[in-house]
XYZ file of C-alpha atoms in Angstrom:
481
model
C 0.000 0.000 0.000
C 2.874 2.142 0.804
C 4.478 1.593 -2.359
C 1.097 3.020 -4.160
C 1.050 6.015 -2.774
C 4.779 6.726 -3.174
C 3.652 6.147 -7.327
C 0.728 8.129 -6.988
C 2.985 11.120 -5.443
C 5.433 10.604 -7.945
C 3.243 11.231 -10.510
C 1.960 14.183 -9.565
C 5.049 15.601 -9.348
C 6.166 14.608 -12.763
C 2.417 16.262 -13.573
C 3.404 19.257 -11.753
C 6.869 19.613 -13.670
C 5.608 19.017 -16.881
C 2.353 20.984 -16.818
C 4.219 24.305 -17.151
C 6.103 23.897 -20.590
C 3.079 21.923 -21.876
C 0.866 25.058 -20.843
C 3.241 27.298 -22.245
C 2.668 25.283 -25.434
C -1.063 24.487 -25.839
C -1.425 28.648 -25.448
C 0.945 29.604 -28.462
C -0.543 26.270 -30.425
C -4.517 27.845 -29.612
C -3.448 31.569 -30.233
C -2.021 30.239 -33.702
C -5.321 28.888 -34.773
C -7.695 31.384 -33.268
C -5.604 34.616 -34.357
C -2.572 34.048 -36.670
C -4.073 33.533 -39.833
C -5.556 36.802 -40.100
C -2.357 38.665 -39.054
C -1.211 40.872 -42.080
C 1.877 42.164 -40.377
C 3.554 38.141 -41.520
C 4.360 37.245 -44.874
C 2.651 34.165 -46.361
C 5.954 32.279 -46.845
C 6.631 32.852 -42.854
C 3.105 31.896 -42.142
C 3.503 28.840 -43.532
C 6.442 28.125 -42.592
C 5.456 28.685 -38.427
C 2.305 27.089 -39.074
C 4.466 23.459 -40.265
C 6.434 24.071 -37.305
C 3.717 24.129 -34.811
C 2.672 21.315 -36.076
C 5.145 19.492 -35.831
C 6.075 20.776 -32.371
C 2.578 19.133 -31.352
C 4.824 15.177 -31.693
C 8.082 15.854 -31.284
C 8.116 18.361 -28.395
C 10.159 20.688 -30.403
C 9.157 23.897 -28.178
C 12.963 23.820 -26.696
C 15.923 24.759 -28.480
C 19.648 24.114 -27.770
C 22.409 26.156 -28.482
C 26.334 24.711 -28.362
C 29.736 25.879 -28.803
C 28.707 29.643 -30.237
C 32.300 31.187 -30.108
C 35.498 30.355 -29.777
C 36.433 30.911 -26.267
C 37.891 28.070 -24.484
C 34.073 27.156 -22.865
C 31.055 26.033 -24.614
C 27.193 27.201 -23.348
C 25.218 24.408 -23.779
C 21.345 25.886 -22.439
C 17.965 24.425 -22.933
C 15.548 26.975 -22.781
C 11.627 26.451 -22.993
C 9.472 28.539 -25.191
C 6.860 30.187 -22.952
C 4.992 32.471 -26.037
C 5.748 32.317 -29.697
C 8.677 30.864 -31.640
C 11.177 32.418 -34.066
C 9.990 33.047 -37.467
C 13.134 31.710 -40.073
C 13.562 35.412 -41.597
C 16.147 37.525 -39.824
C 14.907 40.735 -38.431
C 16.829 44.189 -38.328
C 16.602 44.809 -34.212
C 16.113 42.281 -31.597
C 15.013 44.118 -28.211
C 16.476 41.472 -25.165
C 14.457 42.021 -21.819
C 15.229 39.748 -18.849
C 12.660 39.792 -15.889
C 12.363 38.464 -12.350
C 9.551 38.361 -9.741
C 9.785 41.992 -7.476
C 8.508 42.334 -3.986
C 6.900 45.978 -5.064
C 5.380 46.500 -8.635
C 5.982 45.342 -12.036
C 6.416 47.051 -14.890
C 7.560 44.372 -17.836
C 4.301 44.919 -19.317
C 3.984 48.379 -19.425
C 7.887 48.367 -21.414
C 6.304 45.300 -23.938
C 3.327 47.698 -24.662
C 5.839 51.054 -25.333
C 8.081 48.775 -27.332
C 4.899 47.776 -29.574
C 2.938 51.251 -29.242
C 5.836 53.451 -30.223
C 6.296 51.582 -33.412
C 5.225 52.126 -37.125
C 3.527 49.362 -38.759
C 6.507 49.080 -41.087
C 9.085 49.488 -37.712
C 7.085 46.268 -36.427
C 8.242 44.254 -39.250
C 11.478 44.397 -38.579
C 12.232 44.102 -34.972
C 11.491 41.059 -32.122
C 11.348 41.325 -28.785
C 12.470 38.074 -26.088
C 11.735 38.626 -22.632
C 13.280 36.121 -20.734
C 11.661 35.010 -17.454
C 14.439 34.088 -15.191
C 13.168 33.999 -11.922
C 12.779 30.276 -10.519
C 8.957 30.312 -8.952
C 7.553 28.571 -11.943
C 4.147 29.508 -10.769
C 4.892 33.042 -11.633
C 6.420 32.762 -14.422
C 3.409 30.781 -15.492
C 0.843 33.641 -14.643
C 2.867 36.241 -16.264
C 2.996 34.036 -19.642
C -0.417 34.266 -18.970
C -0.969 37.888 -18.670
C 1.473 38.413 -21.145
C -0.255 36.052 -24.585
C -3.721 37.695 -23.378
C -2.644 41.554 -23.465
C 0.052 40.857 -26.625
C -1.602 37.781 -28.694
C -1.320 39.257 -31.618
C 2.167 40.132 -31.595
C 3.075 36.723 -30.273
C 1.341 35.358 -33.490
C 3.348 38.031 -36.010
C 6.322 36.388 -34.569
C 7.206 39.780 -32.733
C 7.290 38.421 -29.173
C 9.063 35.435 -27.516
C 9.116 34.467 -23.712
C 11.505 32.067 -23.024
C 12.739 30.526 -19.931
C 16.218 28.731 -18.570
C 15.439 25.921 -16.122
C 17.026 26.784 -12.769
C 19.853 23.750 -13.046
C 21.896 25.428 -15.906
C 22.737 28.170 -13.652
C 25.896 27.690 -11.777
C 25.906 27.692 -7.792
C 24.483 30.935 -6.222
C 26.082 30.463 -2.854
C 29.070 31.054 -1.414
C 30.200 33.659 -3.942
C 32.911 36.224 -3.953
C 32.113 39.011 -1.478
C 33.609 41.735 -4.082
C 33.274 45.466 -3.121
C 32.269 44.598 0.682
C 28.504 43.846 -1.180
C 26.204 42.088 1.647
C 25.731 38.380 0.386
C 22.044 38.711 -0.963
C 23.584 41.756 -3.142
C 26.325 39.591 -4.293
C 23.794 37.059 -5.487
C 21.415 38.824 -6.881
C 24.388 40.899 -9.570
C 26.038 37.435 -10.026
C 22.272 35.751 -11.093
C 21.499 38.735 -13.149
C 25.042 38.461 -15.220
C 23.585 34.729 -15.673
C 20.076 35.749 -16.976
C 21.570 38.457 -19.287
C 24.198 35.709 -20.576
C 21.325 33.320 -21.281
C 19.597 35.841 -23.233
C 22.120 37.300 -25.191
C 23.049 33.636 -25.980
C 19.664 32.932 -27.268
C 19.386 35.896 -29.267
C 22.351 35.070 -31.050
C 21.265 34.385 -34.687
C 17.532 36.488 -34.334
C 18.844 39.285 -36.168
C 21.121 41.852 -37.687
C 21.726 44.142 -34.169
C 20.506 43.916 -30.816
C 19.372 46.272 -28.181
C 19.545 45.480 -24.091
C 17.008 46.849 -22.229
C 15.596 46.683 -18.914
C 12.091 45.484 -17.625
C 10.598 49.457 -16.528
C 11.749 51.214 -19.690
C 8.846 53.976 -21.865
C 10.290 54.268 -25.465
C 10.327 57.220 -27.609
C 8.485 57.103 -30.696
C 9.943 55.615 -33.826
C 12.807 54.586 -31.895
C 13.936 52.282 -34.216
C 13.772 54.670 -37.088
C 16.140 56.922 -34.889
C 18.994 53.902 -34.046
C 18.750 53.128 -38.138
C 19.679 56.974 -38.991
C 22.361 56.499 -36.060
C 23.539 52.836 -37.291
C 23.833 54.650 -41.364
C 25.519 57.625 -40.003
C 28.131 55.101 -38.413
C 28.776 53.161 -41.724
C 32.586 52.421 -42.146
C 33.446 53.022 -38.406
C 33.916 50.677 -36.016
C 32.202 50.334 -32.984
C 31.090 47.274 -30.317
C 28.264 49.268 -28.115
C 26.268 52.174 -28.942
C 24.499 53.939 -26.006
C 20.663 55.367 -26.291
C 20.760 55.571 -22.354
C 22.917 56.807 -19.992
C 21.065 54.908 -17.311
C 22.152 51.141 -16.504
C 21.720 48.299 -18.887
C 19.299 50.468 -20.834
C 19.063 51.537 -24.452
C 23.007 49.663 -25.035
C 23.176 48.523 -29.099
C 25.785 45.033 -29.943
C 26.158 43.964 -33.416
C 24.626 40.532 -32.839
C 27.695 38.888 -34.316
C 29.186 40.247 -30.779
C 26.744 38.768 -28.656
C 27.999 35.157 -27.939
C 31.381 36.470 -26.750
C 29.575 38.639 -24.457
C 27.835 36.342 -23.311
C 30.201 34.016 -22.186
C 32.027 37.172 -20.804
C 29.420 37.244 -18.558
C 29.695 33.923 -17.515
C 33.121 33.855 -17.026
C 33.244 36.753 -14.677
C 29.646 36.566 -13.417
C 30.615 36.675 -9.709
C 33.442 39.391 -10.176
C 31.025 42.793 -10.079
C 27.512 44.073 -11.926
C 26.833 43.900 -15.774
C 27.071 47.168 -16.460
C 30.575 47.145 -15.027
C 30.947 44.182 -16.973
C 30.107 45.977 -20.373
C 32.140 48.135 -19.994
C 35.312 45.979 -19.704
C 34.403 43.852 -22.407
C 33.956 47.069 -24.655
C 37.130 48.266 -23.770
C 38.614 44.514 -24.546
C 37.410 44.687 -27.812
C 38.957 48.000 -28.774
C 36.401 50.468 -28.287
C 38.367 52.869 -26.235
C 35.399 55.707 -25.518
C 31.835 55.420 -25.036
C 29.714 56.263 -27.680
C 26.516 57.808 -26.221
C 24.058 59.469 -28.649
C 21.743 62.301 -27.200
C 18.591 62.880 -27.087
C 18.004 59.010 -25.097
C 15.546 57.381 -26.347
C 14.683 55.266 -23.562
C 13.544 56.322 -20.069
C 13.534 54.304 -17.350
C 9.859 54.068 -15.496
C 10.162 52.052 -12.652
C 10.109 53.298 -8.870
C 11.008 50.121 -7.252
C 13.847 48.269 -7.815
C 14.137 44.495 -9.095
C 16.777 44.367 -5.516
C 15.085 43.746 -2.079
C 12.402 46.216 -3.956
C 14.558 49.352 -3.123
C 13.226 52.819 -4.115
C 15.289 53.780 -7.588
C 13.910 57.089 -9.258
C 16.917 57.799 -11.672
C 15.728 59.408 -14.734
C 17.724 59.938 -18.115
C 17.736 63.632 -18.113
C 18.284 63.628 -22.274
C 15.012 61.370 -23.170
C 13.036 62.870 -25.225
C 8.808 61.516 -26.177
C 9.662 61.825 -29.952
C 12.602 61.136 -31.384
C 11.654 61.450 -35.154
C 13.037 64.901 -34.937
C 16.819 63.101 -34.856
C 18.940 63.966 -38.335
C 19.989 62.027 -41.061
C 23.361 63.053 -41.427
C 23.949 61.135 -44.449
C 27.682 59.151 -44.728
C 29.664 61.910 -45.949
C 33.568 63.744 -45.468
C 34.235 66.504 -43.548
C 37.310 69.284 -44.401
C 38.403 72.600 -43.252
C 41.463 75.043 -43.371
C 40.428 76.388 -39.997
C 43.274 75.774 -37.463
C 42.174 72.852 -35.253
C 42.277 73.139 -31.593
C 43.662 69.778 -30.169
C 41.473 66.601 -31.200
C 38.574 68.868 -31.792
C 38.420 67.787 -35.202
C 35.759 68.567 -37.929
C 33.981 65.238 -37.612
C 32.701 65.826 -34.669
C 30.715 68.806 -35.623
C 29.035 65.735 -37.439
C 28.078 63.592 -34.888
C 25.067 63.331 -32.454
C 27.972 61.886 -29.864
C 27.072 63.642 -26.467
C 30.085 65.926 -25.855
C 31.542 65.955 -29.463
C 32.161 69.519 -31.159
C 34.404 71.129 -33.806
C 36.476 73.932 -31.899
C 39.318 75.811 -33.726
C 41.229 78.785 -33.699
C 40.194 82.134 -34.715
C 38.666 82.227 -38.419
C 39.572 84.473 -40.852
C 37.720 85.855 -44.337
C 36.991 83.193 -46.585
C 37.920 80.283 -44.253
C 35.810 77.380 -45.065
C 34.459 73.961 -43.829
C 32.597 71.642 -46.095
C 30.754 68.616 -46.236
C 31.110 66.422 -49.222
C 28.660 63.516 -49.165
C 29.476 60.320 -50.436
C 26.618 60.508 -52.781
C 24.386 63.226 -53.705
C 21.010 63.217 -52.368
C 17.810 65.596 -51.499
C 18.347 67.339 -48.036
C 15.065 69.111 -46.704
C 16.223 70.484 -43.685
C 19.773 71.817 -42.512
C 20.083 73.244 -38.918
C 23.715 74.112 -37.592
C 24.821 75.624 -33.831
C 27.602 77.380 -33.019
C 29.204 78.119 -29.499
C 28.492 76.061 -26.156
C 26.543 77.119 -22.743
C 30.234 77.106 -21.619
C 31.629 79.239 -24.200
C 29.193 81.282 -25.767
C 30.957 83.702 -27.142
C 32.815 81.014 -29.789
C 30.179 81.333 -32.361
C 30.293 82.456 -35.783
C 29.977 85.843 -35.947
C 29.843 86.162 -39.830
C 29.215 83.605 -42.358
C 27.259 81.724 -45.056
C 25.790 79.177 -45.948
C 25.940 77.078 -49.040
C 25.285 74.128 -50.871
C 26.611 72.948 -54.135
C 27.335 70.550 -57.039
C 29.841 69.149 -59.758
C 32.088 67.214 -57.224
C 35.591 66.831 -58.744
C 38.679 65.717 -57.830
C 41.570 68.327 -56.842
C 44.909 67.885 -55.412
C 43.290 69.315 -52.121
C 41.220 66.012 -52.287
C 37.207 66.290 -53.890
C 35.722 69.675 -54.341
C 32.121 71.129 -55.840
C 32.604 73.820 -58.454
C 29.738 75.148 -58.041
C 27.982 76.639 -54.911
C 24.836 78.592 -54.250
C 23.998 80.311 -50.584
C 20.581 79.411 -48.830
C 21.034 82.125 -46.044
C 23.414 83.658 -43.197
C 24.090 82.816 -39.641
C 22.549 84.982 -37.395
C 23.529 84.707 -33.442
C 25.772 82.211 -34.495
C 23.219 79.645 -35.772
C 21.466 79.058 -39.236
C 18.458 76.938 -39.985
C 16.998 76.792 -43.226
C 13.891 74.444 -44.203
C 12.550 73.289 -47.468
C 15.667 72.984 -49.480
C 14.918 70.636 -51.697
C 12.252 73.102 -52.765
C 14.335 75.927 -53.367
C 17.225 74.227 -55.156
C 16.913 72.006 -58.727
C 19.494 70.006 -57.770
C 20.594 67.001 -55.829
C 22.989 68.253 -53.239
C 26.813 66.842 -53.282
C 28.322 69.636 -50.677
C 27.269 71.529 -47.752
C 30.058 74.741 -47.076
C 30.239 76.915 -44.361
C 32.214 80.168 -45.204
C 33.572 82.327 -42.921
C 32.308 86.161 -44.381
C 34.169 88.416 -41.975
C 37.684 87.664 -39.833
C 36.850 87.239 -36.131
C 39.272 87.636 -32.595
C 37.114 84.682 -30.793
C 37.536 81.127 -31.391
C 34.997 78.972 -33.134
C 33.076 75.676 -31.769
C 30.128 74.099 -34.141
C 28.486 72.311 -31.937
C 26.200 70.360 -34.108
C 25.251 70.414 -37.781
C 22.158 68.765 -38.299
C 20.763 67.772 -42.337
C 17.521 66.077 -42.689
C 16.923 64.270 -45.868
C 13.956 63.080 -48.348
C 15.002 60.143 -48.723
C 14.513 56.464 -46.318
C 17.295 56.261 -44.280
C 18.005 52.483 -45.840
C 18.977 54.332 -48.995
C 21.655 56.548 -48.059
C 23.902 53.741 -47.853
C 26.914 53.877 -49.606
């Protein structure tokens, strides 16, 4: 008699264990049915395609996926993780958007950040990115009412292929206790930075082959709108230039961009050193490993963070990214382009950098004389609508260009001074030091191969351009080279 009841308790554990993937499973297989095959946002091929695999999934238990030796470091990640919601669709997307999540004792805010990822994007921005939120806290009973809340607020995205939830069962993780007590942290702090280096590793590892680039972003983050249109015109404007993380956030692990090539050697980085200090220490170190000396933070942010209480102990945080702007749209094009001047450079202050939507990065040189110039010569011509240029700095406000023009022109040749237009007209003069002049492309017949600054009058005072800002009529995806 004994011996029954041990079986009967024994199988309702095994019940237990199994019920949450298989409930994870019977939701995406119902949602397909009910919702997917009206979803215009998927191609027909991909519909298809999911559909077969669904199908399949339903006898062979394919809702897990394995990944194995994704780099060549030394150590191999070999991770099981269960599909909560949705599967990947076969086409590579442009952006995948990583969240990880874990239970707090006060508030949660994961699906307020799914609904500002989804809300503050275009019907054609949709198409291209896909968002995984990893659940990676170990009370399966949450995670299992969250998957819930989550597939009934955001079906129809988990049908378009736009959302995943996935999960890593708690015995991949490496021990938890008796960790290194780094920076005089109390022991639950130590374990809580060391598990979330773990959950972010498992993430990033999964993400691997989703897409082109990949974003890292926190569970209480509002988006601005069109974000994605914003990190495209940011990603173009950084053609030929090498870079390993991009920063849309100054705050945390928020709004940080990885060429998705990058992100299995971060991820085992993050394994490796797990236990050392917190991730965002850790990103740092691994960007400077790989040769990106300086960060390279772009301003306005375009992610805020939202949540009061912390994911720790639930701790009161109320940092806010001072340079987040609602709408973002308003960021320039700045099409690929060279940049030249015979104004005397003031250390590393170099004309580039009057270019760039860097925080902190400015042209500043010497005192300009009559008929100095500096001149933008794009690598192809193209339609600019809108060109907006600042001189001078809160600091320094007197470095501004007192007298000048500006111009535009055409005919690119080559010189021994390097490539040159021969022909220029002016749109307008600076006034206060600034210029802004909309509607180009209406006032000019021509595609535009230059943009010139010229220096109309000598001046004592040095000369900072802080920013020089074009806006094109073109997509952004065409500007490449």
């Amino acid at each position: 008699m004994r011996l029954m009841w041990k079986s009967v308790d024994k199988m309702r554990c095994f019940r237990k264990r199994s019920m949450f993937p298989f409930l994870g499973f019977l939701i995406t297989f119902l949602l397909f049915f009910n919702l997917y095959m009206d979803d215009g946002y998927v191609l027909e091929a991909e519909k298809r395609q999911l559909g077969e695999t669904l199908m399949h999934s339903a006898n062979s238990e394919r809702y897990v996926h394995t990944f194995r030796d994704l780099s060549n470091f030394s150590g191999t990640i070999n991770v099981t993780y269960r599909y909560l919601a949705g599967i990947p669709l076969p086409r590579k997307k442009y952006l995948t958007i990583g969240l990880s999540s874990v239970k707090r004792k006060k508030g949660n805010y994961l699906l307020e950040t799914i609904k500002s990822i989804f809300d503050q994007s275009s019907y054609e921005e949709l198409k291209e990115i896909v968002v995984v939120v990893h659940l990676a806290d170990f009370d399966l009973v949450w995670c299992e009412n969250l998957v819930q809340e989550i597939t009934r607020k955001f079906a129809h995205h988990i049908i378009a292929g736009r959302l995943l939830v996935i999960h890593t069962p708690e015995e991949y993780y490496p021990s938890l206790d008796g960790l290194k007590r780094n920076y005089n942290d109390p022991e639950d702090r130590v374990r809580f930075r060391s598990k979330q280096n773990i959950d972010y590793a498992f993430l990033l590892n999964f993400c691997t082959n989703l897409s082109h680039f990949y974003m890292m972003l926190e569970d209480d983050v509002r988006c601005s709108r069109n974000f994605l249109t914003a990190l495209k015109k940011v990603i173009t404007s950084r053609e030929g230039s090498y870079w390993v993380m991009l920063e849309f956030s100054k705050l945390g692990y928020i709004g940080k961009l990885y060429h998705s090539k990058d992100l299995p050697r971060l991820a085992h980085f993050l394994l490796m050193f797990y236990q050392e200090m917190p991730c965002d220490w850790l990103l740092i170190h691994f960007r400077g490993l790989l040769a990106q000396k300086d960060v390279i933070r772009f301003k306005p942010s375009l992610f805020q963070h939202m949540g009061y209480y912390s994911s720790y102990k639930g701790a009161e945080n109320k940092l806010k990214d001072d340079d987040f702007e609602e709408d973002s749209i308003d960021i320039p094009d700045n099409p690929p382009a060279g940049l030249y001047t015979n104004i005397n450079v003031f250390e590393n202050y170099d004309a580039t950098k009057a270019y760039s939507s860097i925080v902190d990065e400015y042209f500043w040189g010497k005192p300009p004389c009559t008929g100095d110039f500096f001149v933008i010569i794009f690598n192809k011509s193209t339609k600019i609508s809108r060109i907006k240029i600042v001189t001078g700095t809160e600091d320094r406000q007197n470095d501004i260009l007192h007298h000048g023009a500006l111009e535009v022109g055409q005919k690119s040749v080559e010189t021994k001074q390097g490539r040159q237009c021969t022909s220029y007209i002016t749109l307008g003069e600076f006034k206060g030091g600034n210029i802004e002049v909309n509607n180009v492309d209406h006032k000019i017949g021509f595609d535009i191969e230059c943009v010139r600054i010229v220096v109309t009058a000598s001046q004592k005072e040095w000369l900072i351009i802080r920013t020089i800002s074009l806006w094109t009529t073109q997509p952004v995806s065409q500007l490449k080279k």
